[in-house]
XYZ file of C-alpha atoms in Angstrom:
424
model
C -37.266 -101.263 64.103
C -33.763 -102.504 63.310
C -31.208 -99.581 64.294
C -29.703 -99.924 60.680
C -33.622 -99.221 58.955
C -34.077 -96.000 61.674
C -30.698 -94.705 60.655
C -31.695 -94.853 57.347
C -34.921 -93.018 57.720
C -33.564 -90.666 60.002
C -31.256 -89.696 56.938
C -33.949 -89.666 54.049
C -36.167 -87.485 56.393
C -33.075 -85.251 56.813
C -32.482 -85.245 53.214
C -36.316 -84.140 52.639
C -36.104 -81.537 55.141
C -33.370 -79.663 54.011
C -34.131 -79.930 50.307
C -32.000 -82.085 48.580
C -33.926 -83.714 46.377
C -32.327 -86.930 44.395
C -33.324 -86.206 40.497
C -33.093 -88.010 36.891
C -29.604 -87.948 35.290
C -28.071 -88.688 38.542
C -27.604 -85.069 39.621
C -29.262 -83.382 42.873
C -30.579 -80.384 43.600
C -30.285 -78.251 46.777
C -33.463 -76.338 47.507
C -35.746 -73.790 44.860
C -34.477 -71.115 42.660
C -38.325 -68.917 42.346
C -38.616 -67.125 39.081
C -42.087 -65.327 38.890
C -43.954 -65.903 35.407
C -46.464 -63.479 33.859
C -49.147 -64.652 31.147
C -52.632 -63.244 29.653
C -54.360 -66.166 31.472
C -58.245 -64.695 31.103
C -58.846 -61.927 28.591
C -58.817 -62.071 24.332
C -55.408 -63.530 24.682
C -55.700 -66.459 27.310
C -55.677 -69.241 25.131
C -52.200 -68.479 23.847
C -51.083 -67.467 27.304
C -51.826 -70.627 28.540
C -50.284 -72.532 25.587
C -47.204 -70.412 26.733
C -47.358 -71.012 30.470
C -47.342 -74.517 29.147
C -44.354 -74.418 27.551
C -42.766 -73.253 30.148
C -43.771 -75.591 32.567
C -42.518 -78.371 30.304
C -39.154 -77.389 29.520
C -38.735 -76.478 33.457
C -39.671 -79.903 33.924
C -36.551 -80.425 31.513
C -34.293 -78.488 33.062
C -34.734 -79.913 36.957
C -34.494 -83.510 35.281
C -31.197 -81.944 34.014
C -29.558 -80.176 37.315
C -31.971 -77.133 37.618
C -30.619 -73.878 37.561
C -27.683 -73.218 39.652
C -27.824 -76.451 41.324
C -31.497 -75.407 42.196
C -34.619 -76.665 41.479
C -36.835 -74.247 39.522
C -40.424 -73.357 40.056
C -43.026 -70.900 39.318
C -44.986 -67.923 40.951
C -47.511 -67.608 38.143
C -49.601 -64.740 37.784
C -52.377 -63.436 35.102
C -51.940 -60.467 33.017
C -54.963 -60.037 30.740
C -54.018 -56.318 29.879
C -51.126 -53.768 30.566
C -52.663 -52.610 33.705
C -52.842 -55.920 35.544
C -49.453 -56.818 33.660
C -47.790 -54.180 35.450
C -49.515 -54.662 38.999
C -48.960 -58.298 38.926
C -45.447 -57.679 38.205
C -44.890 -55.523 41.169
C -46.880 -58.245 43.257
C -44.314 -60.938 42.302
C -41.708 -58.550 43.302
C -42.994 -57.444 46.573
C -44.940 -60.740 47.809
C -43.374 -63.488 46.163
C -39.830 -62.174 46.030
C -38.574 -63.135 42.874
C -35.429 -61.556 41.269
C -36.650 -62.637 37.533
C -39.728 -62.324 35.887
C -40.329 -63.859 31.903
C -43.432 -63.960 30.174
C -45.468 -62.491 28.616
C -46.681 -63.803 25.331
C -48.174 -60.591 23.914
C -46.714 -57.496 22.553
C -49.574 -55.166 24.865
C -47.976 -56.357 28.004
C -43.945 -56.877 27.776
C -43.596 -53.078 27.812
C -45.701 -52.450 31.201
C -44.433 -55.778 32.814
C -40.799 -54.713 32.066
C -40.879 -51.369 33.156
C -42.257 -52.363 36.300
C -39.732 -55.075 36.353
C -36.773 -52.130 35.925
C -38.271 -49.681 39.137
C -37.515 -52.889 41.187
C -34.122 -53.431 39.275
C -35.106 -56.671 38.784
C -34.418 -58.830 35.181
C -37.466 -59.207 32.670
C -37.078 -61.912 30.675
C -39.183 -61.866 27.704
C -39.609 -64.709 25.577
C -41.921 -63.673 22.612
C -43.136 -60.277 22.554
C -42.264 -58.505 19.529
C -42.539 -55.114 20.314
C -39.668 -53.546 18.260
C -39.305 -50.649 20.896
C -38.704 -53.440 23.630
C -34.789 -53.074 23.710
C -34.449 -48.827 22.614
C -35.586 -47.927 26.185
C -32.035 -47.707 27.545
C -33.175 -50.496 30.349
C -30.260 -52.345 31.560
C -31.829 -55.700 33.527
C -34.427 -56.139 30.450
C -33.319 -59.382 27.827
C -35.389 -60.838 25.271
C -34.488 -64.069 23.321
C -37.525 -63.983 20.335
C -36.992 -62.063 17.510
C -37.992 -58.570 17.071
C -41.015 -57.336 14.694
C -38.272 -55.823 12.154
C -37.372 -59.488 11.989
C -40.639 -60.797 11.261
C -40.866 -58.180 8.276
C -37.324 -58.957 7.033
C -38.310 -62.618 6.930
C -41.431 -62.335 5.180
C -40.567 -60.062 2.677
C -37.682 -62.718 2.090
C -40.012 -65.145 1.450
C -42.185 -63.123 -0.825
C -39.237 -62.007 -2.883
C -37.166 -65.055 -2.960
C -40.111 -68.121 -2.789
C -43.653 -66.836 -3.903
C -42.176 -64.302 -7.084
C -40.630 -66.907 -9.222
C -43.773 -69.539 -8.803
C -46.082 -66.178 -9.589
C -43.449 -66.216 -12.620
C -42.859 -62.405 -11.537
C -40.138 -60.520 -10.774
C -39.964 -58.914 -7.177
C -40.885 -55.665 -8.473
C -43.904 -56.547 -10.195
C -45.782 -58.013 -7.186
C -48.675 -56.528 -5.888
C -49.095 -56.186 -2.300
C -51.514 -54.954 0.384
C -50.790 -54.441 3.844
C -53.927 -55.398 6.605
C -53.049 -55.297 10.161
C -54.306 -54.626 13.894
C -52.695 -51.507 15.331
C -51.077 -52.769 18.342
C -47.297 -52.089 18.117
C -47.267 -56.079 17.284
C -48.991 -55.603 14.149
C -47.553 -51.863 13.627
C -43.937 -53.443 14.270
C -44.234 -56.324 12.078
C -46.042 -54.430 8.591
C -43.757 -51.184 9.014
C -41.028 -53.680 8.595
C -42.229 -55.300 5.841
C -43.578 -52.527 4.088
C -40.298 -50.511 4.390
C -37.967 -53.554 3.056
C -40.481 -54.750 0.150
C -40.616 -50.852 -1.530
C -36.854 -50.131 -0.491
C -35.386 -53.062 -1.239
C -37.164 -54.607 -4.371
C -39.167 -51.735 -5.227
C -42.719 -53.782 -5.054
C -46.159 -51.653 -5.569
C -48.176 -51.521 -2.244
C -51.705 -50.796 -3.155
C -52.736 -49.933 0.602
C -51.944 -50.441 4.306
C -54.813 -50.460 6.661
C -55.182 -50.740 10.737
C -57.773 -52.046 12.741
C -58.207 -52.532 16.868
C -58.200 -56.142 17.196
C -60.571 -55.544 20.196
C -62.753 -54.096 18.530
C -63.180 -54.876 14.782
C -66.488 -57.575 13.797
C -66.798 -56.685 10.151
C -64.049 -56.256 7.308
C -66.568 -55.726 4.422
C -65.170 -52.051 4.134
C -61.774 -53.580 3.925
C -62.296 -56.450 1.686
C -64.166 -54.573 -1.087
C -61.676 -51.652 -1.106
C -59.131 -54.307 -1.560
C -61.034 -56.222 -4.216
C -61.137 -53.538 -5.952
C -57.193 -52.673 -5.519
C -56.617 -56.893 -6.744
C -53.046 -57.593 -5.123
C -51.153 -60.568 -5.703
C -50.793 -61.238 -1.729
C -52.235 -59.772 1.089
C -49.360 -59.158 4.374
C -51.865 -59.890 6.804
C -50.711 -59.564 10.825
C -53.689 -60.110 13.074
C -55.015 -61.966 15.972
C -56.886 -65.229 17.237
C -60.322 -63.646 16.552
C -59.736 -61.117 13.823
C -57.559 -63.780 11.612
C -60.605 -66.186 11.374
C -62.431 -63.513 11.219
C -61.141 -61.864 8.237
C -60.667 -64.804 6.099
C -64.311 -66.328 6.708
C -65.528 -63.156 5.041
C -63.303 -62.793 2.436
C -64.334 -66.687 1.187
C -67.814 -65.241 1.708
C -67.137 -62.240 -0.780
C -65.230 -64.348 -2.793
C -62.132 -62.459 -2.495
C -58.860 -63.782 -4.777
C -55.426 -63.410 -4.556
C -52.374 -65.448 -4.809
C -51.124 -65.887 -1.242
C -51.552 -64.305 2.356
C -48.263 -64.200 4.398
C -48.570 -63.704 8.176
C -45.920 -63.891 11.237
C -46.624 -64.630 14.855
C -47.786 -67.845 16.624
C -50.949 -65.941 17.065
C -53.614 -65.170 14.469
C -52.898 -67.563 11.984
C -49.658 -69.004 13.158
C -52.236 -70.137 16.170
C -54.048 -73.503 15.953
C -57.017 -72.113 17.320
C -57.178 -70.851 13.318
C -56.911 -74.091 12.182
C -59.644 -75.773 14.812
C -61.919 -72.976 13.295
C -61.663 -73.351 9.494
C -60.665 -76.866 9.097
C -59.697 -77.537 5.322
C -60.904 -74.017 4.602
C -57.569 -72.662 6.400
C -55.740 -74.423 3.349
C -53.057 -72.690 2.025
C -52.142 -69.244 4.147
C -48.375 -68.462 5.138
C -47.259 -68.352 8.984
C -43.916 -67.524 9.718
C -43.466 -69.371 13.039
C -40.877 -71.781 15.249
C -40.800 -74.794 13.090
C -43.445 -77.774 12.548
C -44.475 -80.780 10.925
C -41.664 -81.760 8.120
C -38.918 -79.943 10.215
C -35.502 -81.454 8.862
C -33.952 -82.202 12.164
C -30.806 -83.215 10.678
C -30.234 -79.394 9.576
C -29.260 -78.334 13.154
C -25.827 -78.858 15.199
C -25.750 -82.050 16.738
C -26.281 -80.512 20.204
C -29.228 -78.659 18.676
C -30.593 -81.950 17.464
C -30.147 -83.996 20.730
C -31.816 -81.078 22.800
C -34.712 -80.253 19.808
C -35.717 -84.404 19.969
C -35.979 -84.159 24.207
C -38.307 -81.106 23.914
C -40.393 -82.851 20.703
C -40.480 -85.868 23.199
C -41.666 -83.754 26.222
C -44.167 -82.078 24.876
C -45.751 -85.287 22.748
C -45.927 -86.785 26.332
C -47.391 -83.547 27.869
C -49.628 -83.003 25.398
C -49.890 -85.968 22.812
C -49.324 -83.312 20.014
C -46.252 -81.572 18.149
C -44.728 -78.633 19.851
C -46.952 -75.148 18.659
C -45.661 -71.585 18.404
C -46.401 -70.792 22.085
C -44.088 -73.919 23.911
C -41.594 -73.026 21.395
C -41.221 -69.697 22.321
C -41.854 -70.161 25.753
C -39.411 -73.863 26.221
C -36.815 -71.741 23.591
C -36.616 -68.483 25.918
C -36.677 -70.695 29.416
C -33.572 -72.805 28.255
C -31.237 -69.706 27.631
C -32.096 -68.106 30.739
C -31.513 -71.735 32.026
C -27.521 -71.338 30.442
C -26.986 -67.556 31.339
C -27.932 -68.723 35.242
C -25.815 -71.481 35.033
C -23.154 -69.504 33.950
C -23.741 -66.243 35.990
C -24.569 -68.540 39.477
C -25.832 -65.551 40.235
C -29.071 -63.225 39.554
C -27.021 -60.281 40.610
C -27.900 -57.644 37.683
C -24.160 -57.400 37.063
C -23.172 -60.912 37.140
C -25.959 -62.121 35.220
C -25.820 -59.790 31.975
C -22.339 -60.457 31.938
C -23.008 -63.693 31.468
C -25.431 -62.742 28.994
C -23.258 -61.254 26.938
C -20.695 -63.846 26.916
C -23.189 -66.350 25.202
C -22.779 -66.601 21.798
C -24.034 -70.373 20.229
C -24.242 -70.784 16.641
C -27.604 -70.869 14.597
C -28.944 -74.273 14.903
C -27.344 -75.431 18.659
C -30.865 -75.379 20.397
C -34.755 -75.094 20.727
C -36.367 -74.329 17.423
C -33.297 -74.453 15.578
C -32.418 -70.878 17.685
C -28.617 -69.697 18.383
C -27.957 -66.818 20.572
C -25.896 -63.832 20.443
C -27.246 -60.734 22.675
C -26.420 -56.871 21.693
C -25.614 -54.209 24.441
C -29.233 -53.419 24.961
C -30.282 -56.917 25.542
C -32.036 -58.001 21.760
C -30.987 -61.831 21.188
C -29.883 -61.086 17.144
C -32.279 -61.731 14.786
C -29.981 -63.568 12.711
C -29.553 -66.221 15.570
C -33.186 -67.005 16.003
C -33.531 -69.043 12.670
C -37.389 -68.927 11.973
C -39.731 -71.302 9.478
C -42.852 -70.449 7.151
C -45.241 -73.032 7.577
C -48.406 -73.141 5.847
C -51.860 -74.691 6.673
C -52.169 -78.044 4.508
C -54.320 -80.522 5.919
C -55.544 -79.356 8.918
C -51.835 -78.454 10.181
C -49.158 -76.263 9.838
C -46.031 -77.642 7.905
C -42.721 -76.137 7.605
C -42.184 -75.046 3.946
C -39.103 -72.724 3.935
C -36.353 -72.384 4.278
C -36.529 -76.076 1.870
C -32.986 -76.466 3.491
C -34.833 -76.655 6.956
C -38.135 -78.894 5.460
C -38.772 -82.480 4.165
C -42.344 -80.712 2.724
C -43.283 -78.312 -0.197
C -45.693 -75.465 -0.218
C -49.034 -76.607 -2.160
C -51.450 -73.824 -3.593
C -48.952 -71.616 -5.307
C -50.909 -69.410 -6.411
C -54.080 -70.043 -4.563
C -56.853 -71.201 -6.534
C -60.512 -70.801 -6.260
C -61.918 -70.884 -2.553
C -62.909 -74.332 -3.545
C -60.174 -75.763 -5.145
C -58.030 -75.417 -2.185
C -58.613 -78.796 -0.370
């Protein structure tokens, strides 16, 4: 072998041994930056975990095409979290075994709360990318973040919607809608209708006919449900429930031949999940999902940052995929690409260094994933204000976006909803 071919061998192989790894955008990276990842992998929620694992997998597939973090490339432990129990065990696990100094996950309201705590004995940061669980942040724990909105803003938002969109094509005023409240009783569904229910009496003084719970674990009939609210007739039903219990629910009330005007839901589960749509086809037609946006998103709307980055992650995922991005990569791609900017910016995972760098953050409303800005608070809630959500609707087999109109090239169809068979 020439001596000018071996010298150049000897220096790749170097190169390869010590890490530095020759990347897209003409940047390099010098050795792994480990953050550990916790999703409901098996269990009633593993279809949405893994749409979320996949999410994040994608955009950190972004990011090292983009630098990494720190100068790092970034990679996974994964580990499965079906239920609180195993959330918090698995979280100590990464900890201990894998040695990570951040964990993010974990989809689901039932596990951020046991994941995080066990995240805060270690004094390690928690992450949390979608859970909604509005006593998340009022612990008083200093290493915990989360970059989704809170359940009070999924109620503010669809009681906006309700008020401000669905009233004046009812031809009604605010205060003469009708509503009843149906949801599962984890402190997802709890957060979210409290909300609601609170800011559509209080605020524009609308009649609630009834507000009833359910374990989403555990419920296979709503007949008692549907016939007490049948008999009640509201003009919408506020329904927040889960990837069985939504399908579940609606089958039967099409089966009893239950009317009303609209059903409004929030979360990119239930259905704001396309599992919904895979099991009702056309039938799905017409119910509200306040979500991360869709199909007839008005790109042009955001920053032109916001744009540029919201187009790569479209792009990523169609290639990933071959589909548009759904609730749980947006949540999960959204959440990974701050803690991408607070790293960069901390070059540290210190506790100290990195919330300071938190805090410092502050991008307007439209300047990345989903349309999201960021602005954190003291006890580590991204504001609501800054993470700019949609209501799609199910037309066609697919959630659209609808509203904000400023945000959407498409209308909302089925206003008020007709006949079960008039809805196609």
């Amino acid at each position: 072998m020439p001596c000018r071919l071996l010298a150049s061998t000897a220096v790749a192989l170097v190169l390869a041994l010590t890490g530095l790894l020759a990347v897209g955008h003409g940047q390099s990276l010098t050795g792994e930056y480990k953050v550990g990842v916790l999703e409901p992998l098996t269990g009633p929620l593993a279809s949405e975990g893994k749409r979320h694992l996949e999410g994040y997998e994608i955009v950190r597939d972004m990011i090292n095409e983009r630098g990494g973090v720190m100068g790092k490339k970034l990679v996974f432990a994964v580990a499965d979290a079906p239920d609180p129990t195993a959330a918090a065990t698995e979280a100590n696990r990464l900890i201990t075994r894998e040695g990570v100094k951040i964990i993010t996950g974990t989809f689901s309201s039932r596990l951020c709360g046991a994941a995080s705590e066990a995240a805060a004995r270690h004094n390690v940061i928690y992450w949390e990318t979608s859970c909604v669980d509005p006593r998340f942040n009022k612990r008083g724990l200093k290493n915990v973040f989360r970059t989704e909105i809170d359940a009070t803003g999924f109620g503010w938002y669809n009681i906006e919607f309700i008020a401000k969109h669905l009233a004046p094509r009812f031809n009604l005023r605010p205060n003469q809608l009708k509503i009843a409240f149906l949801s599962e009783d984890s402190s997802y569904g709890q957060g979210v209708t409290e909300a609601a229910r609170q800011r559509a009496k209080g605020e524009f003084g609308m009649q609630e006919l009834g507000a009833e719970y359910y374990s989403f674990t555990a419920i296979n009939d709503f007949t008692p449900i549907i016939v007490k609210f049948k008999q009640l007739n509201p003009d919408i039903v506020h329904h927040i429930g889960y990837t069985n219990d939504a399908p579940l629910f609606w089958r039967q009330a099409r089966e009893q031949n239950f009317l009303f005007k609209a059903l409004v839901h929030a979360g990119a589960t239930g259905y704001g999940s396309p599992d919904f749509g895979k099991a009702l086809g056309s039938d799905a037609n017409g119910v509200f999902a306040l979500l991360e946006p869709g199909p007839g998103f008005r790109m042009e709307a955001l920053r032109p940052e916001g744009q540029k980055l919201e187009r790569e992650f479209r792009e990523a995922v169609q290639k990933k995929t071959g589909s548009y991005p759904l609730g749980g990569h947006q949540l999960a791609g959204g959440g990974l690409w701050v803690l991408k900017l607070v790293l960069d910016r901390a070059k540290s995972d210190d506790i100290e260094k990195f919330r300071s760098a938190v805090m410092s953050l502050d991008m307007p409303v439209g300047s990345s994933i989903n349309g999201w800005g960021v602005k954190f608070a003291e006890n580590g809630q991204n504001a609501n204000e800054r993470v700019q959500h949609y209501m799609l609707q199910w037309q066609g087999g697919q959630l659209v976006t609808v509203w904000p109109e400023e945000f959407s090239t498409l209308r909302a169809k089925w206003i008020p909803l007709g006949s079960w068979d008039q809805r196609k």
